[in-house]
CSV table of C-alpha atoms in Angstrom, one decimal:
chain,number,residue,atom,x,y,z
A,1,MET,CA,10.1,-19.9,-0.1
A,2,SER,CA,11.4,-18.1,-2.8
A,3,GLN,CA,10.0,-17.9,-6.1
A,4,PRO,CA,12.7,-19.1,-9.6
A,5,PRO,CA,13.2,-16.5,-11.4
A,6,GLY,CA,10.5,-14.4,-13.6
A,7,GLN,CA,7.6,-16.8,-12.1
A,8,LEU,CA,4.5,-15.0,-11.4
A,9,THR,CA,2.0,-16.2,-8.8
A,10,PHE,CA,-1.5,-14.3,-9.5
A,11,VAL,CA,-3.5,-16.9,-7.3
A,12,ALA,CA,-3.2,-16.9,-3.6
A,13,PRO,CA,-2.7,-20.3,-1.8
A,14,ARG,CA,-5.6,-21.3,-0.5
A,15,ARG,CA,-5.4,-21.2,3.3
A,16,ALA,CA,-8.0,-21.0,6.5
A,17,LYS,CA,-9.4,-17.2,6.6
A,18,PRO,CA,-9.3,-14.9,9.4
A,19,ALA,CA,-12.3,-14.3,11.8
A,20,ARG,CA,-15.2,-12.2,10.4
A,21,HIS,CA,-14.7,-8.7,11.3
A,22,LEU,CA,-16.9,-5.2,11.6
A,23,ALA,CA,-14.1,-3.6,9.1
A,24,ASP,CA,-14.5,-6.7,6.4
A,25,LEU,CA,-18.6,-5.5,6.4
A,26,SER,CA,-20.0,-2.8,4.9
A,27,MET,CA,-22.6,-1.0,7.3
A,28,ALA,CA,-25.6,-2.6,5.9
A,29,ASP,CA,-23.7,-5.6,6.1
A,30,ARG,CA,-22.9,-5.0,9.8
A,31,ARG,CA,-26.3,-3.9,10.7
A,32,ALA,CA,-27.3,-7.7,9.1
A,33,ALA,CA,-24.7,-9.1,11.3
A,34,VAL,CA,-25.6,-7.4,14.7
A,35,THR,CA,-29.1,-8.8,14.1
A,36,GLU,CA,-28.2,-12.4,13.3
A,37,LEU,CA,-26.7,-11.9,17.0
A,38,GLY,CA,-29.8,-11.0,18.1
A,39,GLU,CA,-29.0,-7.2,18.7
A,40,LYS,CA,-30.8,-4.5,17.6
A,41,ALA,CA,-29.6,-3.1,14.0
A,42,PHE,CA,-28.8,0.1,15.7
A,43,ARG,CA,-25.8,-1.4,17.6
A,44,ALA,CA,-24.0,-1.6,14.4
A,45,ASP,CA,-23.6,2.3,14.1
A,46,GLN,CA,-22.5,2.1,18.1
A,47,LEU,CA,-19.7,-0.6,17.4
A,48,SER,CA,-18.7,1.3,14.2
A,49,ARG,CA,-18.5,4.6,16.1
A,50,HIS,CA,-16.2,2.9,18.6
A,51,TYR,CA,-13.7,1.4,16.2
A,52,PHE,CA,-13.8,3.7,13.6
A,53,GLU,CA,-14.0,7.4,15.9
A,54,ARG,CA,-12.8,6.4,18.8
A,55,LEU,CA,-10.2,3.3,17.9
A,56,THR,CA,-11.1,0.8,20.7
A,57,THR,CA,-11.6,-2.8,20.3
A,58,ASP,CA,-12.6,-3.0,24.0
A,59,VAL,CA,-16.0,-3.8,24.2
A,60,GLY,CA,-15.6,-3.5,28.2
A,61,ALA,CA,-15.3,0.3,27.7
A,62,MET,CA,-18.1,0.5,25.1
A,63,THR,CA,-20.7,1.9,28.0
A,64,ASP,CA,-23.6,3.1,26.0
A,65,LEU,CA,-23.9,-0.9,25.3
A,66,PRO,CA,-25.7,-2.9,27.6
A,67,ALA,CA,-23.3,-5.5,29.3
A,68,ALA,CA,-25.1,-8.6,27.8
A,69,SER,CA,-24.6,-6.8,24.4
A,70,ARG,CA,-21.2,-6.1,24.8
A,71,GLU,CA,-20.2,-9.8,25.2
A,72,LYS,CA,-22.2,-10.5,22.0
A,73,LEU,CA,-21.0,-7.9,19.8
A,74,SER,CA,-17.5,-8.7,20.6
A,75,ALA,CA,-17.4,-11.5,18.0
A,76,LEU,CA,-17.5,-8.8,15.3
A,77,LEU,CA,-14.0,-7.2,16.9
A,78,PRO,CA,-11.9,-10.3,16.9
A,79,SER,CA,-8.3,-9.7,17.2
A,80,LEU,CA,-6.1,-9.5,14.2
A,81,LEU,CA,-2.7,-8.3,14.3
A,82,THR,CA,-0.4,-9.5,16.9
A,83,PRO,CA,2.5,-7.1,17.3
A,84,VAL,CA,6.0,-8.7,17.2
A,85,LYS,CA,8.5,-6.3,17.0
A,86,GLU,CA,8.7,-2.5,16.6
A,87,GLN,CA,11.8,-0.7,15.2
A,88,THR,CA,11.6,3.2,15.3
A,89,THR,CA,14.3,5.5,13.6
A,90,ASP,CA,14.2,9.5,13.0
A,91,GLY,CA,13.7,10.0,16.7
A,92,GLY,CA,10.8,7.6,17.0
A,93,THR,CA,8.9,9.7,14.0
A,94,THR,CA,9.2,6.5,11.6
A,95,ARG,CA,7.8,3.1,13.2
A,96,LYS,CA,7.9,0.3,11.3
A,97,THR,CA,5.7,-2.9,12.7
A,98,LEU,CA,6.1,-6.3,12.3
A,99,TRP,CA,2.6,-8.2,12.5
A,100,ARG,CA,1.9,-11.7,13.2
A,101,LEU,CA,-1.6,-12.8,11.6
A,102,PHE,CA,-4.0,-15.4,13.2
A,103,ASP,CA,-2.2,-18.4,11.1
A,104,GLY,CA,1.2,-17.1,11.9
A,105,ALA,CA,2.0,-15.2,8.5
A,106,LEU,CA,4.1,-12.2,9.0
A,107,VAL,CA,3.4,-8.5,7.7
A,108,GLU,CA,4.7,-5.2,7.9
A,109,SER,CA,3.5,-1.3,8.3
A,110,VAL,CA,5.1,1.4,8.3
A,111,LEU,CA,4.0,4.9,10.1
A,112,MET,CA,6.2,7.9,9.2
A,113,ARG,CA,5.0,11.0,10.8
A,114,TYR,CA,6.2,14.7,8.9
A,115,PRO,CA,5.6,18.4,10.2
A,116,ASP,CA,2.8,18.7,8.0
A,117,ARG,CA,1.2,15.4,7.8
A,118,VAL,CA,1.3,11.5,8.8
A,119,THR,CA,1.5,8.7,6.2
A,120,ILE,CA,1.2,4.8,7.1
A,121,CYS,CA,2.5,2.3,4.6
A,122,VAL,CA,0.5,-0.3,4.5
A,123,SER,CA,0.8,-4.4,3.6
A,124,SER,CA,-2.0,-6.1,1.2
A,125,GLN,CA,-0.4,-9.7,1.5
A,126,ALA,CA,2.1,-11.5,3.0
A,127,GLY,CA,4.6,-11.9,1.0
A,128,CYS,CA,4.2,-11.0,-3.0
A,129,GLY,CA,4.0,-13.0,-6.2
A,130,MET,CA,5.2,-10.2,-8.7
A,131,ASN,CA,9.2,-11.8,-7.7
A,132,CYS,CA,10.4,-8.1,-8.7
A,133,PRO,CA,14.4,-9.4,-8.0
A,134,PHE,CA,15.3,-5.9,-6.6
A,135,CYS,CA,12.7,-6.2,-4.0
A,136,ALA,CA,12.7,-8.4,-0.8
A,137,THR,CA,9.2,-9.0,-0.5
A,138,GLY,CA,9.0,-10.0,-4.2
A,139,GLN,CA,12.2,-12.5,-3.6
A,140,ALA,CA,9.8,-14.4,-0.7
A,141,GLY,CA,7.0,-15.6,-2.5
A,142,LEU,CA,3.4,-15.0,-1.9
A,143,THR,CA,2.1,-16.8,1.7
A,144,ARG,CA,-1.5,-15.4,1.3
A,145,ASN,CA,-4.0,-12.6,0.5
A,146,MET,CA,-4.9,-10.3,3.5
A,147,SER,CA,-8.8,-9.7,4.4
A,148,THR,CA,-10.2,-6.2,4.4
A,149,ALA,CA,-10.2,-6.1,8.1
A,150,GLU,CA,-6.2,-6.9,8.5
A,151,ILE,CA,-5.4,-3.8,6.1
A,152,VAL,CA,-8.2,-1.7,7.6
A,153,GLU,CA,-6.4,-2.6,11.1
A,154,GLN,CA,-2.8,-1.5,9.8
A,155,VAL,CA,-4.3,1.9,10.1
A,156,VAL,CA,-6.5,1.8,13.0
A,157,SER,CA,-3.5,0.9,15.0
A,158,GLY,CA,-1.4,3.5,13.5
A,159,ALA,CA,-4.3,5.9,14.1
A,160,ARG,CA,-4.5,4.5,17.8
A,161,ALA,CA,-0.7,5.5,18.7
A,162,LEU,CA,-1.1,8.7,17.3
A,163,ALA,CA,-4.2,9.7,19.2
A,164,ALA,CA,-2.4,8.6,22.6
A,165,GLY,CA,0.7,10.6,21.9
A,166,GLU,CA,2.8,7.5,21.5
A,167,VAL,CA,4.8,8.8,18.3
A,168,PRO,CA,6.5,11.9,19.6
A,169,GLY,CA,5.1,15.6,18.1
A,170,GLY,CA,1.7,15.2,20.2
A,171,PRO,CA,-1.6,13.5,19.0
A,172,ALA,CA,-2.1,13.6,15.3
A,173,ARG,CA,-4.6,11.9,12.5
A,174,VAL,CA,-3.6,9.6,9.7
A,175,ASN,CA,-3.6,11.5,6.5
A,176,ASN,CA,-2.2,9.3,3.6
A,177,VAL,CA,-2.7,5.7,3.4
A,178,VAL,CA,-0.3,4.3,0.6
A,179,PHE,CA,-0.3,0.5,-0.7
A,180,MET,CA,3.1,0.4,-0.8
A,181,GLY,CA,3.8,-2.2,1.9
A,182,MET,CA,4.3,-5.9,1.5
A,183,GLY,CA,2.2,-7.6,-1.6
A,184,GLU,CA,0.9,-6.3,-5.3
A,185,PRO,CA,-2.3,-4.6,-4.1
A,186,LEU,CA,-4.4,-5.5,-7.4
A,187,ALA,CA,-3.6,-8.8,-7.1
A,188,ASN,CA,-5.6,-8.8,-4.0
A,189,TYR,CA,-8.4,-6.8,-5.7
A,190,LYS,CA,-11.8,-7.4,-4.1
A,191,GLN,CA,-9.9,-6.9,-0.3
A,192,VAL,CA,-8.3,-3.9,-1.1
A,193,ILE,CA,-11.2,-1.9,-2.9
A,194,GLY,CA,-13.1,-3.2,0.7
A,195,ALA,CA,-10.2,-1.8,2.7
A,196,VAL,CA,-10.2,1.5,0.7
A,197,ARG,CA,-13.7,2.0,1.0
A,198,ARG,CA,-13.3,2.0,4.7
A,199,MET,CA,-10.5,4.2,4.7
A,200,VAL,CA,-12.5,6.8,3.2
A,201,GLU,CA,-16.1,6.7,4.0
A,202,PRO,CA,-17.0,9.0,6.7
A,203,ALA,CA,-17.6,7.9,10.1
A,204,PRO,CA,-19.2,6.1,11.4
A,205,ASP,CA,-18.8,4.3,8.2
A,206,GLY,CA,-15.4,4.4,8.0
A,207,LEU,CA,-12.1,6.1,9.1
A,208,GLY,CA,-13.0,9.4,6.7
A,209,ILE,CA,-10.1,9.6,5.2
A,210,SER,CA,-9.5,11.8,1.8
A,211,ALA,CA,-9.4,9.8,-1.3
A,212,ARG,CA,-7.2,11.9,-2.0
A,213,GLY,CA,-4.9,10.8,0.7
A,214,VAL,CA,-4.7,7.0,-0.8
A,215,THR,CA,-2.4,6.0,-2.9
A,216,VAL,CA,-2.5,1.9,-4.6
A,217,SER,CA,0.4,0.9,-6.1
A,218,THR,CA,0.8,-1.7,-8.5
A,219,VAL,CA,3.6,-3.3,-11.0
A,220,GLY,CA,0.8,-3.0,-13.7
A,221,LEU,CA,-2.0,-5.6,-13.4
A,222,VAL,CA,-3.7,-3.8,-16.5
A,223,PRO,CA,-7.2,-5.2,-16.5
A,224,ALA,CA,-7.3,-4.2,-12.9
A,225,ILE,CA,-6.2,-0.6,-13.7
A,226,GLY,CA,-9.3,-0.7,-15.7
A,227,LYS,CA,-11.3,-1.7,-12.8
A,228,LEU,CA,-10.2,0.4,-10.4
A,229,ALA,CA,-11.1,3.3,-12.8
A,230,ASP,CA,-14.4,2.3,-12.6
A,231,GLU,CA,-15.0,2.3,-9.0
A,232,GLY,CA,-15.5,6.0,-8.5
A,233,LEU,CA,-12.6,6.4,-6.0
A,234,PRO,CA,-10.5,9.1,-7.0
A,235,VAL,CA,-7.4,7.8,-5.6
A,236,THR,CA,-4.0,8.1,-6.8
A,237,LEU,CA,-2.4,5.3,-9.0
A,238,ALA,CA,1.1,4.4,-8.3
A,239,LEU,CA,2.7,3.0,-11.3
A,240,SER,CA,5.8,0.8,-10.7
A,241,LEU,CA,7.6,1.2,-13.9
A,242,HIS,CA,11.6,1.2,-13.2
A,243,ALA,CA,12.2,0.8,-16.8
A,244,PRO,CA,10.8,2.6,-20.0
A,245,ASP,CA,11.9,-0.4,-22.5
A,246,ASP,CA,10.7,-3.5,-22.9
A,247,GLU,CA,14.1,-5.6,-22.7
A,248,LEU,CA,15.0,-4.2,-19.3
A,249,ARG,CA,11.8,-4.2,-17.9
A,250,ASP,CA,10.8,-8.0,-18.5
A,251,THR,CA,13.8,-8.6,-16.3
A,252,LEU,CA,13.3,-6.0,-13.6
A,253,VAL,CA,9.8,-6.1,-13.4
A,254,PRO,CA,8.5,-9.7,-14.7
A,255,ILE,CA,4.6,-8.7,-15.0
A,256,ASN,CA,6.0,-7.0,-18.3
A,257,THR,CA,6.2,-10.3,-19.6
A,258,ARG,CA,2.4,-10.3,-19.4
A,259,TRP,CA,1.5,-6.2,-20.2
A,260,LYS,CA,3.9,-4.4,-22.2
A,261,VAL,CA,5.4,-0.7,-21.2
A,262,SER,CA,3.2,0.8,-23.8
A,263,GLU,CA,-0.3,-1.3,-22.6
A,264,VAL,CA,0.5,0.0,-19.0
A,265,LEU,CA,0.8,3.4,-19.7
A,266,ASP,CA,-2.4,3.3,-22.0
A,267,ALA,CA,-4.2,1.8,-18.7
A,268,ALA,CA,-2.7,4.7,-16.5
A,269,TRP,CA,-3.5,7.5,-19.0
A,270,ALA,CA,-6.9,5.9,-19.3
A,271,TYR,CA,-6.8,6.3,-15.4
A,272,ALA,CA,-6.1,9.4,-15.2
A,273,ALA,CA,-9.0,10.8,-18.1
A,274,ARG,CA,-11.3,9.1,-15.6
A,275,THR,CA,-10.4,10.2,-12.2
A,276,LYS,CA,-8.5,13.2,-13.0
A,277,ARG,CA,-6.2,12.4,-10.7
A,278,ARG,CA,-2.1,12.3,-11.6
A,279,VAL,CA,-0.6,9.6,-12.0
A,280,SER,CA,2.8,8.5,-9.7
A,281,ILE,CA,5.7,6.9,-12.4
A,282,GLU,CA,7.4,4.9,-9.4
A,283,TYR,CA,11.2,4.4,-10.7
A,284,ALA,CA,13.9,3.2,-8.4
A,285,LEU,CA,17.4,4.3,-9.6
A,286,ILE,CA,19.3,0.9,-9.9
A,287,LYS,CA,23.4,1.7,-10.5
A,288,ASP,CA,24.5,1.0,-14.0
A,289,ILE,CA,21.0,-1.1,-14.8
A,290,ASN,CA,18.2,1.3,-15.4
A,291,ASP,CA,19.9,4.5,-14.8
A,292,GLN,CA,21.4,5.8,-18.1
A,293,GLU,CA,20.7,9.4,-19.5
A,294,TRP,CA,19.2,8.0,-22.6
A,295,ARG,CA,16.8,5.9,-20.9
A,296,ALA,CA,15.7,9.1,-19.0
A,297,ASP,CA,14.8,10.4,-22.1
A,298,LEU,CA,13.1,7.6,-23.8
A,299,LEU,CA,10.7,7.7,-20.4
A,300,GLY,CA,10.5,11.7,-20.9
A,301,LYS,CA,9.2,11.1,-24.5
A,302,LEU,CA,6.9,8.4,-23.2
A,303,ILE,CA,5.0,10.5,-20.3
A,304,LYS,CA,5.1,14.1,-21.0
A,305,ASN,CA,2.2,16.1,-21.4
A,306,LYS,CA,0.6,13.9,-19.6
A,307,LEU,CA,-1.1,14.0,-15.9
A,308,VAL,CA,1.9,12.5,-14.1
A,309,HIS,CA,4.4,13.0,-11.9
A,310,VAL,CA,7.5,11.1,-11.5
A,311,ASN,CA,8.8,9.7,-8.5
A,312,LEU,CA,12.7,8.7,-8.3
A,313,ILE,CA,13.4,6.4,-5.4
A,314,PRO,CA,17.1,5.6,-4.5
A,315,LEU,CA,17.0,2.0,-4.6
A,316,ASN,CA,17.4,0.5,-1.3
A,317,PRO,CA,19.9,-1.9,-0.4
A,318,THR,CA,18.3,-5.9,0.7
A,319,PRO,CA,20.3,-8.7,2.0
A,320,GLY,CA,22.4,-10.3,-1.0
A,321,SER,CA,21.5,-8.0,-3.5
A,322,LYS,CA,23.8,-7.3,-6.5
A,323,TRP,CA,22.4,-4.1,-7.1
A,324,THR,CA,22.5,-0.6,-5.5
A,325,ALA,CA,21.5,3.1,-5.8
A,326,SER,CA,22.8,4.8,-8.2
A,327,ARG,CA,25.6,7.3,-7.8
A,328,PRO,CA,24.7,11.2,-6.9
A,329,GLU,CA,25.7,12.2,-10.1
A,330,ASP,CA,23.3,9.6,-12.3
A,331,GLU,CA,20.8,10.4,-10.2
A,332,ARG,CA,21.0,14.3,-10.6
A,333,ALA,CA,21.4,13.8,-14.7
A,334,PHE,CA,18.5,11.5,-14.4
A,335,VAL,CA,16.3,14.4,-12.9
A,336,ARG,CA,17.8,16.9,-15.3
A,337,ARG,CA,16.9,15.0,-18.5
A,338,LEU,CA,13.0,14.5,-17.1
A,339,GLU,CA,13.0,18.3,-16.5
A,340,LEU,CA,14.2,19.1,-19.8
A,341,HIS,CA,10.9,17.1,-21.3
A,342,GLY,CA,8.9,19.0,-19.0
A,343,VAL,CA,8.2,16.5,-16.5
A,344,PRO,CA,7.4,17.2,-13.2
A,345,VAL,CA,9.8,14.6,-10.9
A,346,THR,CA,10.5,14.3,-7.4
A,347,VAL,CA,13.7,12.0,-5.7
A,348,ARG,CA,12.0,10.2,-2.9
A,349,ASP,CA,13.0,10.7,1.0
A,350,THR,CA,14.5,7.2,2.0
A,351,ARG,CA,12.8,7.4,5.1
A,352,GLY,CA,12.8,4.1,7.3
A,353,ARG,CA,16.2,2.6,5.4
A,354,GLU,CA,18.0,2.1,8.7
A,355,ILE,CA,15.3,-0.2,10.0
A,356,ASP,CA,14.6,-2.2,6.7
A,357,GLY,CA,11.0,0.0,6.4
A,358,ALA,CA,11.9,2.0,3.4
A,359,CYS,CA,10.6,1.1,-0.1
A,360,GLY,CA,11.4,-2.7,-1.1
A,361,GLN,CA,13.0,-3.6,1.8
A,362,LEU,CA,9.8,-5.0,3.9
A,363,ALA,CA,10.7,-8.6,4.4
A,364,ALA,CA,9.0,-9.4,7.7
A,365,ALA,CA,11.5,-11.1,9.2
A,366,GLU,CA,11.8,-12.0,13.2
């Protein structure tokens, strides 16, 4: 169901919750859960090793557990994601998976293998309540928040496919996780932080991915950016800015009617000061809308001499959209103006565009 223009949805509709999963729990809580099932606490460590290190959910294969224990402990490894459709491009090194959740909600994740790294783009909500008009997910409205384990399982599934050699290039590991799939991560704060902790905690507590390899994006929920800075997790903050002036950003990113450009940037600079991590400014270049040189100049003045990097994204087309990517010459001019201000800038690779798996295209359609 689409949302009226400009309407924001912060609170997800109340729906049944998925079954409790090992990945929802801290190690201490896992030990308590295992004890509740009548097993010794150390079984939680064994179960965690199977899930986070060996990437298995098949209790039948866990031969270090007594047969009687396996059946009981399987309650902590419920099936959360069912693959509905998989599409590949780039010779199989980019894979978009459509998942059905237990209640029928649909989400997507995208795995991208490069010569030197593997990145997985995960969803944190089914749909999105932020209603950015150029984003397919934003147009769909918000179905519900995802649980911590539903988010983590996207990464584990990708890691499993890599370990099994299903992605061309031989076995590999996930190096980077970007919260740039469906949803506004900071609107599902508690579950997203839980998922980040599972990703960065060393095995067997978690997947042992470097916190520096995790990027959490936001359209600019200012109080939540402050909370994230206090978590002690040195993840990269990616701010979806898309316009340097309030007049245009109010339209492109409706959250701007709540927190203006200056407030959002102040929160980003405070985050950088606290974490010593460079903030990534995400800016989708839209033909004749936000790609003028004067806007590049304004952006450059706002962010120069800060711990920042600009990630320009040629707008990826979505069905029925009146907007399209900037002309190549306007893109080059925009880059040049930012560089004149001494601002580091790159133009993002449009990986996955052919399978509607690029930034802003995830719509979870069967």
